[in-house]
Amino acid sequence: MNTRFTFCMIKPDSFKKDCVSDILLEILKAGFKIRGIKITMLTKGKAEQFYDIHQGKEFFDRLTTFISSGPVMAMVLERANAVETLRELIGKTDPTQAAEGTIRKLYATNTTQNAIHASDSYENAEREWSFFFSKREIY
Ligand code: CMP
């Protein structure tokens, strides 16, 4: 099968709630292979760079303050239809709107503290994993 790569980032609220391993399990159960993985902490400046496309939006400061408030787990994942499948698995941004059984429905608190980020296109996935990983860190 023709597999592709996507990127995701488990957010600080998941570390606080101690549900990182539960989220990882959901991702693995869905058939994704982990090709790169690291835990790190973003500075406010790095978070602003990562979420650059949201500059100027009402929630930008809230989002980047939250993302830089604790650890994140960045991952490069491989599967057929990787971007579309992972977006479906994580569910809508706002957990009250997310479908039953999705990661955000299960683990998110609100629109800011929403457990996990997943790339919305293959182009953005490459930009986003390059932010965290060198080529040598992706298998
Ligand atoms: P994420 O998938 O990481 O991509 C952009 C993030 O911006 C999104 O998840 C939310 O956490 C955040 N976001 C989007 N819309 C809003 C909003 N209306 N209020 C607060 N945060 C938002």
mmCIF file of N, CA, C and O in Angstrom, residues 51-132:
data_model
loop_
_atom_site.group_PDB
_atom_site.id
_atom_site.type_symbol
_atom_site.label_atom_id
_atom_site.label_comp_id
_atom_site.label_asym_id
_atom_site.label_seq_id
_atom_site.Cartn_x
_atom_site.Cartn_y
_atom_site.Cartn_z
ATOM 1 N N TYR A 51 3.387 28.188 15.049
ATOM 2 C CA TYR A 51 1.990 28.534 14.735
ATOM 3 C C TYR A 51 1.883 29.854 13.962
ATOM 4 O O TYR A 51 0.848 30.520 14.035
ATOM 5 N N ASP A 52 2.936 30.166 13.229
ATOM 6 C CA ASP A 52 3.022 31.409 12.467
ATOM 7 C C ASP A 52 1.753 31.724 11.654
ATOM 8 O O ASP A 52 1.325 32.872 11.574
ATOM 9 N N ILE A 53 1.135 30.687 11.052
ATOM 10 C CA ILE A 53 -0.049 30.932 10.204
ATOM 11 C C ILE A 53 -1.231 31.499 11.009
ATOM 12 O O ILE A 53 -2.168 32.019 10.414
ATOM 13 N N HIS A 54 -1.176 31.400 12.339
ATOM 14 C CA HIS A 54 -2.268 31.932 13.162
ATOM 15 C C HIS A 54 -1.952 33.307 13.748
ATOM 16 O O HIS A 54 -2.748 33.847 14.523
ATOM 17 N N GLN A 55 -0.800 33.879 13.362
ATOM 18 C CA GLN A 55 -0.432 35.251 13.811
ATOM 19 C C GLN A 55 -1.599 36.172 13.529
ATOM 20 O O GLN A 55 -2.183 36.127 12.454
ATOM 21 N N GLY A 56 -1.921 37.043 14.487
ATOM 22 C CA GLY A 56 -2.967 38.052 14.260
ATOM 23 C C GLY A 56 -4.345 37.579 14.664
ATOM 24 O O GLY A 56 -5.262 38.389 14.789
ATOM 25 N N LYS A 57 -4.503 36.265 14.902
ATOM 26 C CA LYS A 57 -5.821 35.778 15.311
ATOM 27 C C LYS A 57 -6.021 36.033 16.799
ATOM 28 O O LYS A 57 -5.057 36.109 17.570
ATOM 29 N N GLU A 58 -7.266 36.116 17.166
ATOM 30 C CA GLU A 58 -7.650 36.434 18.555
ATOM 31 C C GLU A 58 -7.029 35.468 19.564
ATOM 32 O O GLU A 58 -6.665 35.837 20.671
ATOM 33 N N PHE A 59 -6.867 34.178 19.175
ATOM 34 C CA PHE A 59 -6.405 33.169 20.126
ATOM 35 C C PHE A 59 -4.887 32.935 20.087
ATOM 36 O O PHE A 59 -4.374 32.085 20.794
ATOM 37 N N PHE A 60 -4.152 33.707 19.254
ATOM 38 C CA PHE A 60 -2.727 33.434 19.023
ATOM 39 C C PHE A 60 -1.907 33.444 20.325
ATOM 40 O O PHE A 60 -1.114 32.525 20.577
ATOM 41 N N ASP A 61 -2.098 34.477 21.142
ATOM 42 C CA ASP A 61 -1.302 34.563 22.372
ATOM 43 C C ASP A 61 -1.670 33.436 23.343
ATOM 44 O O ASP A 61 -0.788 32.818 23.947
ATOM 45 N N ARG A 62 -2.969 33.158 23.444
ATOM 46 C CA ARG A 62 -3.431 32.068 24.324
ATOM 47 C C ARG A 62 -2.820 30.733 23.878
ATOM 48 O O ARG A 62 -2.323 29.950 24.680
ATOM 49 N N LEU A 63 -2.850 30.506 22.578
ATOM 50 C CA LEU A 63 -2.334 29.253 22.010
ATOM 51 C C LEU A 63 -0.834 29.094 22.252
ATOM 52 O O LEU A 63 -0.379 28.055 22.744
ATOM 53 N N THR A 64 -0.065 30.139 21.952
ATOM 54 C CA THR A 64 1.397 30.015 22.048
ATOM 55 C C THR A 64 1.877 30.021 23.512
ATOM 56 O O THR A 64 2.863 29.367 23.834
ATOM 57 N N THR A 65 1.138 30.720 24.380
ATOM 58 C CA THR A 65 1.469 30.688 25.816
ATOM 59 C C THR A 65 1.236 29.273 26.343
ATOM 60 O O THR A 65 2.074 28.707 27.063
ATOM 61 N N PHE A 66 0.117 28.687 25.941
ATOM 62 C CA PHE A 66 -0.195 27.325 26.397
ATOM 63 C C PHE A 66 0.816 26.301 25.860
ATOM 64 O O PHE A 66 1.331 25.465 26.618
ATOM 65 N N ILE A 67 1.124 26.373 24.573
ATOM 66 C CA ILE A 67 2.024 25.378 23.961
ATOM 67 C C ILE A 67 3.421 25.440 24.584
ATOM 68 O O ILE A 67 4.114 24.427 24.683
ATOM 69 N N SER A 68 3.831 26.629 25.036
ATOM 70 C CA SER A 68 5.162 26.765 25.637
ATOM 71 C C SER A 68 5.128 26.584 27.159
ATOM 72 O O SER A 68 6.128 26.805 27.833
ATOM 73 N N SER A 69 3.989 26.140 27.699
ATOM 74 C CA SER A 69 3.854 26.042 29.164
ATOM 75 C C SER A 69 4.319 24.693 29.729
ATOM 76 O O SER A 69 4.358 24.513 30.939
ATOM 77 N N GLY A 70 4.621 23.746 28.868
ATOM 78 C CA GLY A 70 5.021 22.413 29.348
ATOM 79 C C GLY A 70 5.550 21.581 28.194
ATOM 80 O O GLY A 70 5.659 22.071 27.070
ATOM 81 N N PRO A 71 5.839 20.320 28.450
ATOM 82 C CA PRO A 71 6.416 19.481 27.391
ATOM 83 C C PRO A 71 5.432 19.171 26.269
ATOM 84 O O PRO A 71 4.211 19.178 26.469
ATOM 85 N N VAL A 72 5.993 18.900 25.099
ATOM 86 C CA VAL A 72 5.214 18.391 23.965
ATOM 87 C C VAL A 72 5.926 17.143 23.452
ATOM 88 O O VAL A 72 7.135 17.000 23.627
ATOM 89 N N MET A 73 5.158 16.239 22.836
ATOM 90 C CA MET A 73 5.759 15.084 22.164
ATOM 91 C C MET A 73 5.510 15.242 20.665
ATOM 92 O O MET A 73 4.355 15.239 20.220
ATOM 93 N N ALA A 74 6.599 15.417 19.914
ATOM 94 C CA ALA A 74 6.498 15.585 18.468
ATOM 95 C C ALA A 74 6.725 14.234 17.807
ATOM 96 O O ALA A 74 7.602 13.472 18.229
ATOM 97 N N MET A 75 5.927 13.939 16.776
ATOM 98 C CA MET A 75 6.065 12.635 16.105
ATOM 99 C C MET A 75 5.889 12.743 14.602
ATOM 100 O O MET A 75 5.042 13.491 14.127
ATOM 101 N N VAL A 76 6.691 11.948 13.891
ATOM 102 C CA VAL A 76 6.491 11.744 12.459
ATOM 103 C C VAL A 76 5.870 10.356 12.328
ATOM 104 O O VAL A 76 6.395 9.375 12.866
ATOM 105 N N LEU A 77 4.726 10.295 11.662
ATOM 106 C CA LEU A 77 3.958 9.044 11.579
ATOM 107 C C LEU A 77 3.745 8.629 10.134
ATOM 108 O O LEU A 77 3.546 9.484 9.261
ATOM 109 N N GLU A 78 3.756 7.318 9.914
ATOM 110 C CA GLU A 78 3.574 6.807 8.558
ATOM 111 C C GLU A 78 2.363 5.873 8.485
ATOM 112 O O GLU A 78 2.152 5.035 9.367
ATOM 113 N N ARG A 79 1.600 6.036 7.410
ATOM 114 C CA ARG A 79 0.428 5.176 7.168
ATOM 115 C C ARG A 79 -0.125 5.538 5.795
ATOM 116 O O ARG A 79 0.169 6.606 5.266
ATOM 117 N N ALA A 80 -0.976 4.696 5.243
ATOM 118 C CA ALA A 80 -1.727 5.089 4.040
ATOM 119 C C ALA A 80 -2.665 6.228 4.436
ATOM 120 O O ALA A 80 -3.208 6.219 5.553
ATOM 121 N N ASN A 81 -2.843 7.187 3.565
ATOM 122 C CA ASN A 81 -3.723 8.346 3.838
ATOM 123 C C ASN A 81 -3.437 8.964 5.214
ATOM 124 O O ASN A 81 -4.363 9.246 5.989
ATOM 125 N N ALA A 82 -2.164 9.156 5.502
ATOM 126 C CA ALA A 82 -1.756 9.544 6.860
ATOM 127 C C ALA A 82 -2.427 10.835 7.357
ATOM 128 O O ALA A 82 -2.961 10.856 8.472
ATOM 129 N N VAL A 83 -2.400 11.889 6.558
ATOM 130 C CA VAL A 83 -2.942 13.176 7.017
ATOM 131 C C VAL A 83 -4.433 13.059 7.304
ATOM 132 O O VAL A 83 -4.905 13.422 8.396
ATOM 133 N N GLU A 84 -5.179 12.519 6.338
ATOM 134 C CA GLU A 84 -6.635 12.442 6.469
ATOM 135 C C GLU A 84 -7.036 11.528 7.632
ATOM 136 O O GLU A 84 -7.929 11.854 8.428
ATOM 137 N N THR A 85 -6.349 10.379 7.741
ATOM 138 C CA THR A 85 -6.698 9.405 8.788
ATOM 139 C C THR A 85 -6.423 9.962 10.181
ATOM 140 O O THR A 85 -7.236 9.810 11.097
ATOM 141 N N LEU A 86 -5.275 10.631 10.329
ATOM 142 C CA LEU A 86 -4.952 11.161 11.662
ATOM 143 C C LEU A 86 -5.895 12.305 12.046
ATOM 144 O O LEU A 86 -6.317 12.410 13.201
ATOM 145 N N ARG A 87 -6.242 13.156 11.080
ATOM 146 C CA ARG A 87 -7.169 14.264 11.367
ATOM 147 C C ARG A 87 -8.515 13.699 11.837
ATOM 148 O O ARG A 87 -9.136 14.233 12.747
ATOM 149 N N GLU A 88 -8.940 12.619 11.189
ATOM 150 C CA GLU A 88 -10.215 12.013 11.580
ATOM 151 C C GLU A 88 -10.114 11.406 12.982
ATOM 152 O O GLU A 88 -11.016 11.538 13.796
ATOM 153 N N LEU A 89 -8.974 10.756 13.239
ATOM 154 C CA LEU A 89 -8.770 10.115 14.543
ATOM 155 C C LEU A 89 -8.739 11.133 15.689
ATOM 156 O O LEU A 89 -9.234 10.855 16.779
ATOM 157 N N ILE A 90 -8.164 12.317 15.443
ATOM 158 C CA ILE A 90 -8.068 13.277 16.558
ATOM 159 C C ILE A 90 -9.381 14.043 16.755
ATOM 160 O O ILE A 90 -9.701 14.437 17.851
ATOM 161 N N GLY A 91 -10.144 14.259 15.702
ATOM 162 C CA GLY A 91 -11.435 14.942 15.843
ATOM 163 C C GLY A 91 -11.331 16.450 15.746
ATOM 164 O O GLY A 91 -10.245 17.004 15.606
ATOM 165 N N LYS A 92 -12.478 17.108 15.857
ATOM 166 C CA LYS A 92 -12.538 18.562 15.669
ATOM 167 C C LYS A 92 -11.790 19.319 16.762
ATOM 168 O O LYS A 92 -11.652 18.841 17.881
ATOM 169 N N THR A 93 -11.343 20.549 16.393
ATOM 170 C CA THR A 93 -10.570 21.409 17.302
ATOM 171 C C THR A 93 -11.264 21.593 18.652
ATOM 172 O O THR A 93 -10.630 21.511 19.704
ATOM 173 N N ASP A 94 -12.558 21.863 18.599
ATOM 174 C CA ASP A 94 -13.341 22.069 19.818
ATOM 175 C C ASP A 94 -13.883 20.710 20.275
ATOM 176 O O ASP A 94 -14.692 20.098 19.584
ATOM 177 N N PRO A 95 -13.453 20.237 21.450
ATOM 178 C CA PRO A 95 -13.855 18.882 21.877
ATOM 179 C C PRO A 95 -15.360 18.704 22.018
ATOM 180 O O PRO A 95 -15.855 17.584 21.886
ATOM 181 N N THR A 96 -16.100 19.798 22.238
ATOM 182 C CA THR A 96 -17.563 19.642 22.345
ATOM 183 C C THR A 96 -18.170 19.302 20.981
ATOM 184 O O THR A 96 -19.279 18.799 20.899
ATOM 185 N N GLN A 97 -17.420 19.621 19.907
ATOM 186 C CA GLN A 97 -17.884 19.335 18.541
ATOM 187 C C GLN A 97 -17.295 18.025 17.995
ATOM 188 O O GLN A 97 -17.667 17.570 16.912
ATOM 189 N N ALA A 98 -16.339 17.462 18.729
ATOM 190 C CA ALA A 98 -15.621 16.272 18.233
ATOM 191 C C ALA A 98 -16.496 15.018 18.336
ATOM 192 O O ALA A 98 -17.285 14.872 19.272
ATOM 193 N N ALA A 99 -16.331 14.131 17.364
ATOM 194 C CA ALA A 99 -17.132 12.896 17.346
ATOM 195 C C ALA A 99 -16.735 11.965 18.489
ATOM 196 O O ALA A 99 -15.585 11.981 18.953
ATOM 197 N N GLU A 100 -17.692 11.167 18.929
ATOM 198 C CA GLU A 100 -17.447 10.160 19.970
ATOM 199 C C GLU A 100 -16.273 9.266 19.564
ATOM 200 O O GLU A 100 -16.168 8.874 18.398
ATOM 201 N N GLY A 101 -15.420 8.962 20.524
ATOM 202 C CA GLY A 101 -14.321 8.031 20.266
ATOM 203 C C GLY A 101 -13.069 8.689 19.704
ATOM 204 O O GLY A 101 -12.026 8.057 19.631
ATOM 205 N N THR A 102 -13.163 9.975 19.302
ATOM 206 C CA THR A 102 -11.964 10.648 18.801
ATOM 207 C C THR A 102 -11.072 11.045 19.983
ATOM 208 O O THR A 102 -11.541 11.145 21.129
ATOM 209 N N ILE A 103 -9.799 11.282 19.679
ATOM 210 C CA ILE A 103 -8.842 11.599 20.751
ATOM 211 C C ILE A 103 -9.247 12.877 21.487
ATOM 212 O O ILE A 103 -9.201 12.938 22.718
ATOM 213 N N ARG A 104 -9.670 13.883 20.737
ATOM 214 C CA ARG A 104 -10.048 15.135 21.422
ATOM 215 C C ARG A 104 -11.320 14.970 22.249
ATOM 216 O O ARG A 104 -11.453 15.578 23.305
ATOM 217 N N LYS A 105 -12.258 14.160 21.759
ATOM 218 C CA LYS A 105 -13.469 13.912 22.556
ATOM 219 C C LYS A 105 -13.086 13.239 23.872
ATOM 220 O O LYS A 105 -13.598 13.556 24.937
ATOM 221 N N LEU A 106 -12.126 12.308 23.776
ATOM 222 C CA LEU A 106 -11.741 11.531 24.960
ATOM 223 C C LEU A 106 -10.855 12.320 25.922
ATOM 224 O O LEU A 106 -10.980 12.174 27.134
ATOM 225 N N TYR A 107 -9.927 13.145 25.361
ATOM 226 C CA TYR A 107 -8.873 13.690 26.237
ATOM 227 C C TYR A 107 -8.748 15.211 26.280
ATOM 228 O O TYR A 107 -8.038 15.725 27.144
ATOM 229 N N ALA A 108 -9.393 15.946 25.363
ATOM 230 C CA ALA A 108 -9.219 17.403 25.359
ATOM 231 C C ALA A 108 -10.088 18.061 26.430
ATOM 232 O O ALA A 108 -11.129 17.516 26.815
ATOM 233 N N THR A 109 -9.653 19.236 26.875
ATOM 234 C CA THR A 109 -10.397 19.988 27.887
ATOM 235 C C THR A 109 -11.226 21.080 27.232
ATOM 236 O O THR A 109 -12.388 21.303 27.564
ATOM 237 N N ASN A 110 -10.604 21.824 26.298
ATOM 238 C CA ASN A 110 -11.295 22.899 25.579
ATOM 239 C C ASN A 110 -10.539 23.161 24.269
ATOM 240 O O ASN A 110 -9.613 22.414 23.932
ATOM 241 N N THR A 111 -10.909 24.240 23.573
ATOM 242 C CA THR A 111 -10.323 24.495 22.247
ATOM 243 C C THR A 111 -8.830 24.801 22.308
ATOM 244 O O THR A 111 -8.101 24.538 21.350
ATOM 245 N N THR A 112 -8.370 25.359 23.409
ATOM 246 C CA THR A 112 -6.936 25.635 23.555
ATOM 247 C C THR A 112 -6.211 24.384 24.063
ATOM 248 O O THR A 112 -5.244 23.923 23.445
ATOM 249 N N GLN A 113 -6.701 23.847 25.157
ATOM 250 C CA GLN A 113 -6.075 22.648 25.744
ATOM 251 C C GLN A 113 -6.734 21.429 25.102
ATOM 252 O O GLN A 113 -7.568 20.754 25.711
ATOM 253 N N ASN A 114 -6.341 21.183 23.838
ATOM 254 C CA ASN A 114 -7.074 20.152 23.076
ATOM 255 C C ASN A 114 -6.209 18.936 22.727
ATOM 256 O O ASN A 114 -6.386 18.311 21.688
ATOM 257 N N ALA A 115 -5.304 18.623 23.633
ATOM 258 C CA ALA A 115 -4.608 17.312 23.674
ATOM 259 C C ALA A 115 -3.553 17.062 22.595
ATOM 260 O O ALA A 115 -2.489 16.540 22.891
ATOM 261 N N ILE A 116 -3.858 17.419 21.348
ATOM 262 C CA ILE A 116 -2.967 16.996 20.255
ATOM 263 C C ILE A 116 -3.174 17.888 19.042
ATOM 264 O O ILE A 116 -4.272 18.400 18.809
ATOM 265 N N HIS A 117 -2.099 18.066 18.299
ATOM 266 C CA HIS A 117 -2.154 18.767 17.004
ATOM 267 C C HIS A 117 -1.799 17.757 15.923
ATOM 268 O O HIS A 117 -0.923 16.923 16.116
ATOM 269 N N ALA A 118 -2.483 17.844 14.778
ATOM 270 C CA ALA A 118 -2.089 17.029 13.612
ATOM 271 C C ALA A 118 -2.100 17.916 12.374
ATOM 272 O O ALA A 118 -2.987 18.766 12.217
ATOM 273 N N SER A 119 -1.139 17.711 11.495
ATOM 274 C CA SER A 119 -1.029 18.532 10.279
ATOM 275 C C SER A 119 -2.275 18.400 9.418
ATOM 276 O O SER A 119 -2.874 17.328 9.328
ATOM 277 N N ASP A 120 -2.634 19.512 8.754
ATOM 278 C CA ASP A 120 -3.857 19.496 7.936
ATOM 279 C C ASP A 120 -3.587 19.281 6.445
ATOM 280 O O ASP A 120 -4.531 19.256 5.647
ATOM 281 N N SER A 121 -2.314 19.144 6.050
ATOM 282 C CA SER A 121 -1.993 18.845 4.646
ATOM 283 C C SER A 121 -0.593 18.224 4.615
ATOM 284 O O SER A 121 0.177 18.356 5.581
ATOM 285 N N TYR A 122 -0.253 17.561 3.493
ATOM 286 C CA TYR A 122 1.084 16.954 3.376
ATOM 287 C C TYR A 122 2.163 18.028 3.314
ATOM 288 O O TYR A 122 3.261 17.845 3.844
ATOM 289 N N GLU A 123 1.815 19.153 2.714
ATOM 290 C CA GLU A 123 2.773 20.263 2.626
ATOM 291 C C GLU A 123 3.076 20.813 4.030
ATOM 292 O O GLU A 123 4.241 20.994 4.406
ATOM 293 N N ASN A 124 2.022 21.027 4.810
ATOM 294 C CA ASN A 124 2.243 21.526 6.173
ATOM 295 C C ASN A 124 2.924 20.481 7.052
ATOM 296 O O ASN A 124 3.718 20.828 7.928
ATOM 297 N N ALA A 125 2.631 19.201 6.820
ATOM 298 C CA ALA A 125 3.266 18.139 7.613
ATOM 299 C C ALA A 125 4.786 18.217 7.462
ATOM 300 O O ALA A 125 5.526 18.153 8.452
ATOM 301 N N GLU A 126 5.257 18.400 6.247
ATOM 302 C CA GLU A 126 6.701 18.455 6.015
ATOM 303 C C GLU A 126 7.314 19.694 6.676
ATOM 304 O O GLU A 126 8.363 19.615 7.310
ATOM 305 N N ARG A 127 6.616 20.810 6.568
ATOM 306 C CA ARG A 127 7.093 22.042 7.216
ATOM 307 C C ARG A 127 7.163 21.826 8.741
ATOM 308 O O ARG A 127 8.123 22.206 9.397
ATOM 309 N N GLU A 128 6.136 21.169 9.276
ATOM 310 C CA GLU A 128 6.049 21.005 10.729
ATOM 311 C C GLU A 128 7.042 19.987 11.266
ATOM 312 O O GLU A 128 7.655 20.208 12.313
ATOM 313 N N TRP A 129 7.254 18.859 10.558
ATOM 314 C CA TRP A 129 8.240 17.908 11.120
ATOM 315 C C TRP A 129 9.654 18.456 10.971
ATOM 316 O O TRP A 129 10.506 18.177 11.798
ATOM 317 N N SER A 130 9.875 19.256 9.927
ATOM 318 C CA SER A 130 11.211 19.847 9.758
ATOM 319 C C SER A 130 11.535 20.834 10.877
ATOM 320 O O SER A 130 12.697 21.123 11.151
ATOM 321 N N PHE A 131 10.495 21.350 11.501
ATOM 322 C CA PHE A 131 10.660 22.269 12.627
ATOM 323 C C PHE A 131 11.274 21.542 13.840
ATOM 324 O O PHE A 131 12.039 22.114 14.600
ATOM 325 N N PHE A 132 10.941 20.264 13.983
ATOM 326 C CA PHE A 132 11.396 19.488 15.152
ATOM 327 C C PHE A 132 12.521 18.497 14.858
ATOM 328 O O PHE A 132 13.268 18.147 15.764
#
